[in-house]
Amino acid sequence: MRKLVTSMLAGIGLTLACGTSVYAQEKSLTIFWAEWDPANYLQELGNEYEKETGVKITVETTPWADFQTKAFTEFNAHGDAYDLVVGDSQWLGAGSTGGHYVDLTDFFKKHDLGNVMAPATVKYYAEYPGNSGKYWAIPLEGDAVGWSYRKDWFEDPKEKEAFKAKYGYDLDVPKDFKALRDIAEFFHRPDQKRYGIAIYTDNSYDAMAMGFENALFSYGGELGDYATYKVDGHINSDKAVAALDAYKELYKFTPPGWAKSFFVEDNQAITENLAAMSMNFFAFFPSLINEASNPNAKNTGFFANPPGPNGDQFAALGGQGISVISYSKKQDEAMKFLEWFIKDETQKKWAALGGYTCSAAVLKSPEFQSATPYNKAFYETMFKVKDFWAVPEYAELLQQLNQRIYPYMIGGDGTAKETLDALAADWNATFKKYGRVQ
């Protein structure tokens, strides 16, 4: 009898042990993101969550070049390999209308996230369609295009004297696009292997679009009317044409071989003493203040995208929101993680780790703005950003932009007006194909 009881108890113990093991396996979440430093910071934050709750967080990454393809392959297969995804802002249309993202509108309203998060991050990382009051993501990684520069070059007394003699005003962080162009020209000295500026030119994904948008928006131009999808008179307006000409003008002052550049090359322009100023997403600036990765760290400064000729000042938005995948079997657990993530104390931890918080309160705090040499410029930028089309067909629109702008920018084919007229025709045809315009 004792053996039987012992055997029964052992069996119960085994069942409990097995049950605990299965339950422990269920208490985990997988977040999918691109392979870059912010994903590592999110893993560190996830480790904190595991310590507090026992729920294991795994941030699975893939190179940027494969990110979109791998994500949507899994979405379209209705796979449950991932529970959450930190998706590009442009994915909102495809993610929501395709049924891939869980509707987070009630969650958004319950936690008053429209007021908690910076307005631009709510508009571009979370809401679709625009002004609909429907939310599909929680703003996670704020980002935008900003600038780094060589402070030692700018502050050299001889350079300052020569600059003022040539241009009639003091050499300083550019106050507008005209000064940006003048400074780029001034420091462009190929015979010394010193160049004026590094910009985005790669046309394989969104680099060219992000770079051009920095000029377009600050010149008062627009991609189109997001409400009506009207593009003629917007993307090919006089302001847009002037912006494209201004961006092409900057290309004249880039280092040699700068026809396919993105974030890696633009940081190298600073670390390898190539350029006076360099465009890049703020998310790539941490390595520029690290002496191990940037020998010029002590002499590197940062500034927000400058205004255009009429005082408009905007920057191209980067960054991502985090969405719950509708095919996940752990949606309740995922929602608990989001509730933890949006807490003030968690947002402070996220910022301290190196993540770019979207919390308006944290962004405005003196502690955040003084934490790094670039945080103040980031704060200034995140309240004046604009984004690319977030419609499901955005990939077609992006490809058309690359196919039209790249030959003009790099090869000098045609004029800015001809280029943008052709792009307007492309986009109009695409919107007609999807029934957005007549």
Tab-separated table of C-alpha atoms in Angstrom:
chain	number	residue	atom	x	y	z
A	1	MET	CA	0.000	0.000	0.000
A	2	ARG	CA	2.790	2.348	0.950
A	3	LYS	CA	4.492	1.590	-2.384
A	4	LEU	CA	1.249	2.338	-4.213
A	5	VAL	CA	0.790	5.640	-2.393
A	6	THR	CA	4.402	6.504	-2.990
A	7	SER	CA	3.999	5.637	-6.636
A	8	MET	CA	0.832	7.714	-6.892
A	9	LEU	CA	2.486	10.673	-5.197
A	10	ALA	CA	5.455	10.352	-7.494
A	11	GLY	CA	3.094	10.325	-10.438
A	12	ILE	CA	1.347	13.453	-9.137
A	13	GLY	CA	4.729	15.056	-8.580
A	14	LEU	CA	5.735	14.200	-12.098
A	15	THR	CA	2.493	15.625	-13.432
A	16	LEU	CA	2.967	18.794	-11.410
A	17	ALA	CA	6.571	19.028	-12.511
A	18	CYS	CA	5.588	18.531	-16.122
A	19	GLY	CA	2.738	20.980	-15.738
A	20	THR	CA	5.105	23.542	-14.275
A	21	SER	CA	7.517	22.998	-17.129
A	22	VAL	CA	4.844	23.472	-19.753
A	23	TYR	CA	3.518	26.540	-17.957
A	24	ALA	CA	7.009	27.982	-17.731
A	25	GLN	CA	7.387	27.508	-21.460
A	26	GLU	CA	4.150	29.382	-22.016
A	27	LYS	CA	5.359	32.275	-19.848
A	28	SER	CA	7.559	33.683	-22.560
A	29	LEU	CA	7.273	36.207	-25.374
A	30	THR	CA	9.186	36.622	-28.611
A	31	ILE	CA	9.600	40.100	-30.075
A	32	PHE	CA	10.803	40.463	-33.670
A	33	TRP	CA	12.916	43.436	-34.710
A	34	ALA	CA	15.766	44.447	-36.986
A	35	GLU	CA	19.385	43.815	-36.036
A	36	TRP	CA	20.766	47.006	-34.511
A	37	ASP	CA	21.733	48.456	-31.127
A	38	PRO	CA	18.206	49.467	-30.001
A	39	ALA	CA	17.158	45.812	-30.278
A	40	ASN	CA	19.959	44.937	-27.862
A	41	TYR	CA	18.712	47.636	-25.491
A	42	LEU	CA	15.213	46.170	-25.710
A	43	GLN	CA	16.603	42.746	-24.811
A	44	GLU	CA	18.236	44.283	-21.729
A	45	LEU	CA	14.906	45.855	-20.809
A	46	GLY	CA	13.211	42.513	-21.400
A	47	ASN	CA	15.635	40.890	-18.989
A	48	GLU	CA	14.427	43.354	-16.353
A	49	TYR	CA	10.840	42.346	-17.100
A	50	GLU	CA	11.739	38.683	-16.643
A	51	LYS	CA	13.277	39.428	-13.243
A	52	GLU	CA	10.083	41.184	-12.160
A	53	THR	CA	7.519	38.788	-13.632
A	54	GLY	CA	9.185	35.489	-14.521
A	55	VAL	CA	8.157	35.935	-18.157
A	56	LYS	CA	11.112	35.386	-20.471
A	57	ILE	CA	11.495	37.968	-23.242
A	58	THR	CA	13.427	37.044	-26.379
A	59	VAL	CA	14.167	39.765	-28.908
A	60	GLU	CA	14.794	37.953	-32.176
A	61	THR	CA	16.552	40.001	-34.839
A	62	THR	CA	17.408	39.841	-38.504
A	63	PRO	CA	19.454	42.208	-40.706
A	64	TRP	CA	17.627	45.298	-41.924
A	65	ALA	CA	17.780	44.103	-45.525
A	66	ASP	CA	15.700	41.022	-44.630
A	67	PHE	CA	13.498	42.527	-41.925
A	68	GLN	CA	10.424	43.444	-43.941
A	69	THR	CA	10.493	40.303	-46.095
A	70	LYS	CA	10.903	37.956	-43.143
A	71	ALA	CA	8.212	39.686	-41.107
A	72	PHE	CA	5.572	39.710	-43.817
A	73	THR	CA	6.373	36.154	-44.890
A	74	GLU	CA	5.506	35.079	-41.346
A	75	PHE	CA	2.435	37.358	-41.239
A	76	ASN	CA	1.082	36.120	-44.548
A	77	ALA	CA	1.530	32.510	-43.406
A	78	HIS	CA	-0.427	33.387	-40.217
A	79	GLY	CA	2.529	32.041	-38.268
A	80	ASP	CA	2.954	32.415	-34.512
A	81	ALA	CA	6.751	32.453	-34.322
A	82	TYR	CA	6.553	36.023	-32.971
A	83	ASP	CA	4.200	37.513	-30.408
A	84	LEU	CA	5.077	41.158	-30.982
A	85	VAL	CA	6.889	43.031	-33.709
A	86	VAL	CA	8.645	46.395	-33.669
A	87	GLY	CA	7.580	47.341	-37.178
A	88	ASP	CA	8.468	50.308	-39.338
A	89	SER	CA	5.953	53.146	-39.271
A	90	GLN	CA	5.181	52.523	-42.951
A	91	TRP	CA	3.943	49.024	-42.072
A	92	LEU	CA	0.877	50.338	-40.233
A	93	GLY	CA	-1.333	50.241	-43.303
A	94	ALA	CA	-0.394	46.729	-44.380
A	95	GLY	CA	-0.264	45.447	-40.808
A	96	SER	CA	-3.726	46.686	-39.911
A	97	THR	CA	-5.665	46.163	-43.136
A	98	GLY	CA	-4.016	42.774	-43.648
A	99	GLY	CA	-5.261	41.578	-40.267
A	100	HIS	CA	-1.729	41.046	-38.957
A	101	TYR	CA	-1.883	43.512	-36.039
A	102	VAL	CA	-4.179	43.451	-33.009
A	103	ASP	CA	-6.356	46.562	-32.653
A	104	LEU	CA	-4.942	48.477	-29.656
A	105	THR	CA	-7.476	51.340	-29.697
A	106	ASP	CA	-9.077	50.408	-26.362
A	107	PHE	CA	-5.652	49.949	-24.768
A	108	PHE	CA	-4.568	53.327	-26.147
A	109	LYS	CA	-7.592	55.106	-24.727
A	110	LYS	CA	-7.499	53.301	-21.377
A	111	HIS	CA	-3.949	54.516	-20.759
A	112	ASP	CA	-4.437	57.945	-22.379
A	113	LEU	CA	-1.454	57.311	-24.630
A	114	GLY	CA	-2.495	60.088	-26.979
A	115	ASN	CA	-1.341	62.487	-24.274
A	116	VAL	CA	1.391	60.336	-22.725
A	117	MET	CA	3.410	59.914	-25.909
A	118	ALA	CA	4.849	62.677	-28.109
A	119	PRO	CA	2.159	63.703	-30.632
A	120	ALA	CA	4.158	62.868	-33.758
A	121	THR	CA	4.897	59.360	-32.514
A	122	VAL	CA	1.192	58.749	-31.922
A	123	LYS	CA	0.305	60.031	-35.381
A	124	TYR	CA	2.975	58.149	-37.301
A	125	TYR	CA	3.827	55.050	-35.228
A	126	ALA	CA	0.388	54.107	-33.946
A	127	GLU	CA	-2.631	55.500	-35.837
A	128	TYR	CA	-4.068	54.192	-39.098
A	129	PRO	CA	-5.769	55.508	-41.108
A	130	GLY	CA	-4.694	59.060	-40.280
A	131	ASN	CA	-7.064	60.935	-37.974
A	132	SER	CA	-9.197	57.796	-37.574
A	133	GLY	CA	-8.687	57.299	-33.846
A	134	LYS	CA	-7.710	53.669	-34.536
A	135	TYR	CA	-4.402	52.518	-33.060
A	136	TRP	CA	-2.355	49.457	-33.952
A	137	ALA	CA	0.975	49.992	-32.181
A	138	ILE	CA	2.504	51.560	-29.083
A	139	PRO	CA	5.280	54.080	-29.847
A	140	LEU	CA	8.496	52.361	-28.815
A	141	GLU	CA	11.630	53.632	-30.534
A	142	GLY	CA	11.487	57.274	-31.459
A	143	ASP	CA	13.856	58.256	-34.222
A	144	ALA	CA	14.408	60.891	-36.872
A	145	VAL	CA	17.142	62.169	-39.134
A	146	GLY	CA	19.578	64.586	-37.535
A	147	TRP	CA	23.155	65.724	-38.082
A	148	SER	CA	26.582	65.220	-36.551
A	149	TYR	CA	29.511	67.553	-37.195
A	150	ARG	CA	33.182	68.063	-36.431
A	151	LYS	CA	33.335	70.649	-33.666
A	152	ASP	CA	37.111	71.003	-33.956
A	153	TRP	CA	36.839	71.965	-37.627
A	154	PHE	CA	34.056	74.444	-36.909
A	155	GLU	CA	35.871	76.000	-33.941
A	156	ASP	CA	39.294	76.381	-35.561
A	157	PRO	CA	40.028	80.164	-35.485
A	158	LYS	CA	41.638	80.123	-38.939
A	159	GLU	CA	38.630	78.321	-40.421
A	160	LYS	CA	36.242	80.749	-38.758
A	161	GLU	CA	38.160	83.713	-40.125
A	162	ALA	CA	38.281	82.290	-43.652
A	163	PHE	CA	34.612	81.381	-43.612
A	164	LYS	CA	33.496	84.834	-42.530
A	165	ALA	CA	35.669	86.457	-45.163
A	166	LYS	CA	34.068	84.323	-47.873
A	167	TYR	CA	30.404	84.205	-46.781
A	168	GLY	CA	30.005	87.300	-44.612
A	169	TYR	CA	28.691	85.581	-41.491
A	170	ASP	CA	30.096	83.490	-38.642
A	171	LEU	CA	30.859	79.805	-39.012
A	172	ASP	CA	28.578	77.949	-36.606
A	173	VAL	CA	25.998	75.167	-36.516
A	174	PRO	CA	23.901	75.874	-39.649
A	175	LYS	CA	20.860	78.014	-38.918
A	176	ASP	CA	19.168	77.148	-42.208
A	177	PHE	CA	19.629	75.121	-45.389
A	178	LYS	CA	21.566	77.928	-47.048
A	179	ALA	CA	24.167	77.811	-44.277
A	180	LEU	CA	24.207	73.998	-44.499
A	181	ARG	CA	25.079	74.308	-48.174
A	182	ASP	CA	27.669	77.076	-47.605
A	183	ILE	CA	29.455	75.126	-44.875
A	184	ALA	CA	29.471	71.996	-47.023
A	185	GLU	CA	31.036	73.955	-49.867
A	186	PHE	CA	33.558	75.650	-47.569
A	187	PHE	CA	34.945	72.421	-46.119
A	188	HIS	CA	34.939	70.539	-49.416
A	189	ARG	CA	38.646	70.141	-50.184
A	190	PRO	CA	39.250	67.013	-52.269
A	191	ASP	CA	42.948	67.814	-52.591
A	192	GLN	CA	43.178	67.458	-48.786
A	193	LYS	CA	40.871	64.407	-48.745
A	194	ARG	CA	38.482	66.492	-46.682
A	195	TYR	CA	34.870	66.829	-47.810
A	196	GLY	CA	31.915	68.986	-46.929
A	197	ILE	CA	29.011	66.723	-46.107
A	198	ALA	CA	27.699	63.144	-46.027
A	199	ILE	CA	24.076	62.506	-46.999
A	200	TYR	CA	21.840	59.517	-47.742
A	201	THR	CA	21.926	58.353	-51.357
A	202	ASP	CA	21.251	54.603	-51.267
A	203	ASN	CA	18.204	53.590	-53.311
A	204	SER	CA	17.680	50.005	-52.160
A	205	TYR	CA	15.175	50.833	-49.395
A	206	ASP	CA	14.250	54.169	-47.800
A	207	ALA	CA	17.580	56.000	-47.466
A	208	MET	CA	17.076	58.259	-50.482
A	209	ALA	CA	13.506	59.008	-49.413
A	210	MET	CA	14.543	59.909	-45.860
A	211	GLY	CA	17.338	62.151	-47.079
A	212	PHE	CA	15.183	63.968	-49.622
A	213	GLU	CA	12.364	64.381	-47.086
A	214	ASN	CA	14.714	66.327	-44.810
A	215	ALA	CA	14.946	68.962	-47.531
A	216	LEU	CA	11.383	68.604	-48.826
A	217	PHE	CA	9.627	69.202	-45.520
A	218	SER	CA	11.905	72.054	-44.475
A	219	TYR	CA	11.323	73.738	-47.821
A	220	GLY	CA	7.592	73.679	-47.087
A	221	GLY	CA	6.922	70.853	-49.540
A	222	GLU	CA	4.790	67.760	-49.067
A	223	LEU	CA	4.630	64.267	-50.498
A	224	GLY	CA	0.938	64.723	-51.144
A	225	ASP	CA	-2.418	65.169	-49.400
A	226	TYR	CA	-2.666	62.243	-46.972
A	227	ALA	CA	-6.458	62.618	-46.745
A	228	THR	CA	-7.296	62.727	-50.472
A	229	TYR	CA	-4.170	61.040	-51.923
A	230	LYS	CA	-3.778	63.942	-54.333
A	231	VAL	CA	-0.113	64.216	-55.299
A	232	ASP	CA	-0.058	66.494	-58.339
A	233	GLY	CA	0.734	70.006	-57.160
A	234	HIS	CA	2.313	68.646	-53.984
A	235	ILE	CA	5.268	66.356	-54.730
A	236	ASN	CA	5.962	68.379	-57.887
A	237	SER	CA	5.249	71.829	-56.445
A	238	ASP	CA	7.725	74.697	-56.761
A	239	LYS	CA	8.772	74.130	-53.143
A	240	ALA	CA	9.362	70.424	-53.751
A	241	VAL	CA	11.382	71.175	-56.883
A	242	ALA	CA	13.535	73.680	-54.969
A	243	ALA	CA	14.040	71.083	-52.209
A	244	LEU	CA	15.219	68.416	-54.649
A	245	ASP	CA	17.601	70.896	-56.260
A	246	ALA	CA	18.930	71.796	-52.801
A	247	TYR	CA	19.456	68.144	-51.893
A	248	LYS	CA	21.244	67.466	-55.177
A	249	GLU	CA	23.424	70.523	-54.522
A	250	LEU	CA	24.603	68.924	-51.268
A	251	TYR	CA	25.628	65.791	-53.168
A	252	LYS	CA	28.309	67.872	-54.942
A	253	PHE	CA	30.164	68.180	-51.635
A	254	THR	CA	30.142	64.505	-50.541
A	255	PRO	CA	33.199	62.231	-50.403
A	256	PRO	CA	34.047	60.226	-53.538
A	257	GLY	CA	32.041	57.035	-54.031
A	258	TRP	CA	29.060	58.388	-52.111
A	259	ALA	CA	26.408	57.144	-54.562
A	260	LYS	CA	25.074	54.281	-52.372
A	261	SER	CA	25.424	55.574	-48.831
A	262	PHE	CA	23.272	54.989	-45.768
A	263	PHE	CA	23.806	54.922	-42.008
A	264	VAL	CA	27.069	52.938	-41.919
A	265	GLU	CA	28.835	55.151	-44.452
A	266	ASP	CA	27.492	58.365	-42.939
A	267	ASN	CA	28.889	57.512	-39.504
A	268	GLN	CA	32.185	56.577	-41.134
A	269	ALA	CA	32.331	60.059	-42.643
A	270	ILE	CA	32.822	61.348	-39.097
A	271	THR	CA	34.937	58.548	-37.628
A	272	GLU	CA	37.320	58.479	-40.613
A	273	ASN	CA	37.809	62.255	-40.889
A	274	LEU	CA	36.037	62.489	-44.231
A	275	ALA	CA	33.328	65.113	-43.790
A	276	ALA	CA	32.541	68.212	-41.775
A	277	MET	CA	28.862	67.237	-41.352
A	278	SER	CA	26.945	63.998	-41.672
A	279	MET	CA	23.265	63.120	-41.881
A	280	ASN	CA	22.030	60.111	-39.922
A	281	PHE	CA	19.240	58.733	-37.789
A	282	PHE	CA	19.672	59.610	-34.132
A	283	ALA	CA	19.616	55.892	-33.315
A	284	PHE	CA	23.096	55.618	-34.842
A	285	PHE	CA	24.626	58.480	-32.865
A	286	PRO	CA	25.543	56.548	-29.678
A	287	SER	CA	28.574	55.040	-31.405
A	288	LEU	CA	29.780	58.545	-32.298
A	289	ILE	CA	30.233	59.493	-28.641
A	290	ASN	CA	32.060	56.257	-27.870
A	291	GLU	CA	35.826	56.716	-28.193
A	292	ALA	CA	36.214	53.010	-28.925
A	293	SER	CA	34.218	53.372	-32.143
A	294	ASN	CA	34.906	57.047	-32.920
A	295	PRO	CA	38.420	58.428	-32.443
A	296	ASN	CA	36.873	61.889	-32.863
A	297	ALA	CA	34.220	61.385	-30.180
A	298	LYS	CA	35.339	64.377	-28.110
A	299	ASN	CA	35.164	66.612	-31.165
A	300	THR	CA	31.801	65.441	-32.483
A	301	GLY	CA	28.720	67.598	-32.039
A	302	PHE	CA	25.094	67.253	-33.095
A	303	PHE	CA	22.288	69.443	-34.402
A	304	ALA	CA	18.696	69.160	-35.573
A	305	ASN	CA	17.757	69.426	-39.242
A	306	PRO	CA	17.818	73.171	-40.013
A	307	PRO	CA	14.924	75.262	-41.393
A	308	GLY	CA	14.420	75.917	-45.078
A	309	PRO	CA	14.250	79.297	-46.819
A	310	ASN	CA	10.837	80.224	-45.392
A	311	GLY	CA	11.473	79.116	-41.826
A	312	ASP	CA	9.776	75.713	-42.051
A	313	GLN	CA	11.674	73.201	-39.942
A	314	PHE	CA	10.918	69.506	-40.072
A	315	ALA	CA	12.831	66.252	-40.295
A	316	ALA	CA	12.204	62.828	-41.771
A	317	LEU	CA	10.784	60.444	-39.205
A	318	GLY	CA	12.384	57.101	-38.451
A	319	GLY	CA	11.570	54.875	-35.518
A	320	GLN	CA	8.974	52.232	-34.846
A	321	GLY	CA	6.016	51.211	-32.751
A	322	ILE	CA	5.496	47.810	-31.160
A	323	SER	CA	2.462	45.779	-32.224
A	324	VAL	CA	0.841	42.584	-30.975
A	325	ILE	CA	0.658	40.032	-33.769
A	326	SER	CA	-2.863	38.710	-34.283
A	327	TYR	CA	-1.659	35.128	-34.851
A	328	SER	CA	0.127	34.933	-31.491
A	329	LYS	CA	-1.291	32.502	-28.946
A	330	LYS	CA	0.024	34.710	-26.145
A	331	GLN	CA	-1.824	37.948	-26.765
A	332	ASP	CA	-2.893	38.369	-23.124
A	333	GLU	CA	0.713	38.025	-21.992
A	334	ALA	CA	1.804	40.457	-24.694
A	335	MET	CA	-0.693	43.046	-23.451
A	336	LYS	CA	0.743	42.711	-19.934
A	337	PHE	CA	4.194	43.457	-21.315
A	338	LEU	CA	2.873	46.581	-23.053
A	339	GLU	CA	1.243	47.758	-19.802
A	340	TRP	CA	4.618	47.448	-18.108
A	341	PHE	CA	6.477	49.084	-20.990
A	342	ILE	CA	4.396	52.289	-20.979
A	343	LYS	CA	4.930	52.984	-17.255
A	344	ASP	CA	6.918	56.135	-16.515
A	345	GLU	CA	9.601	54.240	-14.628
A	346	THR	CA	10.005	51.779	-17.514
A	347	GLN	CA	10.285	54.607	-20.034
A	348	LYS	CA	13.037	56.152	-17.918
A	349	LYS	CA	14.865	52.804	-17.862
A	350	TRP	CA	14.422	52.478	-21.634
A	351	ALA	CA	15.954	55.915	-22.161
A	352	ALA	CA	18.810	55.172	-19.755
A	353	LEU	CA	19.663	51.981	-21.652
A	354	GLY	CA	19.940	53.948	-24.886
A	355	GLY	CA	16.447	53.491	-26.288
A	356	TYR	CA	14.799	56.597	-27.713
A	357	THR	CA	11.732	56.992	-25.553
A	358	CYS	CA	8.545	58.420	-27.044
A	359	SER	CA	7.232	59.534	-23.641
A	360	ALA	CA	6.569	63.277	-23.850
A	361	ALA	CA	7.332	63.743	-20.151
A	362	VAL	CA	10.680	61.948	-20.344
A	363	LEU	CA	11.655	63.764	-23.559
A	364	LYS	CA	10.955	67.128	-21.944
A	365	SER	CA	12.853	66.340	-18.751
A	366	PRO	CA	16.203	68.078	-18.108
A	367	GLU	CA	17.638	64.697	-17.116
A	368	PHE	CA	16.967	63.251	-20.571
A	369	GLN	CA	18.071	66.307	-22.513
A	370	SER	CA	21.391	66.503	-20.702
A	371	ALA	CA	22.095	62.757	-20.669
A	372	THR	CA	23.970	62.754	-24.010
A	373	PRO	CA	25.344	65.392	-26.419
A	374	TYR	CA	22.580	64.594	-28.936
A	375	ASN	CA	19.490	64.184	-26.720
A	376	LYS	CA	18.542	67.858	-26.825
A	377	ALA	CA	18.636	67.873	-30.627
A	378	PHE	CA	16.585	64.676	-30.586
A	379	TYR	CA	13.985	66.250	-28.308
A	380	GLU	CA	13.742	69.305	-30.570
A	381	THR	CA	13.380	67.101	-33.628
A	382	MET	CA	10.716	64.699	-32.341
A	383	PHE	CA	8.148	67.473	-32.083
A	384	LYS	CA	8.596	68.465	-35.736
A	385	VAL	CA	8.774	65.333	-37.826
A	386	LYS	CA	6.860	64.041	-40.841
A	387	ASP	CA	6.734	60.607	-42.405
A	388	PHE	CA	6.404	58.763	-45.686
A	389	TRP	CA	3.124	57.242	-46.894
A	390	ALA	CA	1.905	54.539	-44.459
A	391	VAL	CA	-0.594	52.942	-46.857
A	392	PRO	CA	-0.431	49.198	-47.638
A	393	GLU	CA	1.104	49.955	-51.054
A	394	TYR	CA	3.886	52.083	-49.562
A	395	ALA	CA	6.592	49.720	-50.903
A	396	GLU	CA	5.497	50.451	-54.481
A	397	LEU	CA	5.479	54.188	-53.790
A	398	LEU	CA	8.951	53.976	-52.272
A	399	GLN	CA	10.314	52.019	-55.209
A	400	GLN	CA	8.887	54.573	-57.632
A	401	LEU	CA	10.511	57.415	-55.705
A	402	ASN	CA	13.874	55.647	-55.844
A	403	GLN	CA	13.553	54.928	-59.551
A	404	ARG	CA	12.791	58.573	-60.351
A	405	ILE	CA	15.000	60.509	-57.931
A	406	TYR	CA	18.179	58.411	-57.973
A	407	PRO	CA	19.022	58.967	-61.687
A	408	TYR	CA	18.564	62.711	-61.247
A	409	MET	CA	20.473	62.946	-57.946
A	410	ILE	CA	23.404	60.753	-58.879
A	411	GLY	CA	23.470	60.732	-62.659
A	412	GLY	CA	22.184	64.213	-63.411
A	413	ASP	CA	19.417	62.894	-65.686
A	414	GLY	CA	16.802	65.521	-66.544
A	415	THR	CA	15.704	68.320	-64.231
A	416	ALA	CA	14.183	68.352	-60.768
A	417	LYS	CA	10.852	69.453	-62.246
A	418	GLU	CA	10.826	66.652	-64.827
A	419	THR	CA	11.793	64.146	-62.147
A	420	LEU	CA	9.010	65.115	-59.764
A	421	ASP	CA	6.399	65.442	-62.506
A	422	ALA	CA	7.176	61.850	-63.486
A	423	LEU	CA	7.010	60.739	-59.844
A	424	ALA	CA	3.639	62.450	-59.422
A	425	ALA	CA	2.344	60.562	-62.465
A	426	ASP	CA	3.662	57.265	-61.039
A	427	TRP	CA	2.055	57.824	-57.666
A	428	ASN	CA	-1.227	58.954	-59.166
A	429	ALA	CA	-1.371	55.766	-61.235
A	430	THR	CA	-0.604	53.667	-58.165
A	431	PHE	CA	-3.325	55.322	-56.099
A	432	LYS	CA	-5.774	54.822	-58.977
A	433	LYS	CA	-4.848	51.145	-59.129
A	434	TYR	CA	-5.753	50.759	-55.456
A	435	GLY	CA	-8.945	52.776	-55.785
A	436	ARG	CA	-7.823	55.714	-53.669
A	437	VAL	CA	-8.378	58.299	-56.398
A	438	GLN	CA	-10.601	58.351	-59.485
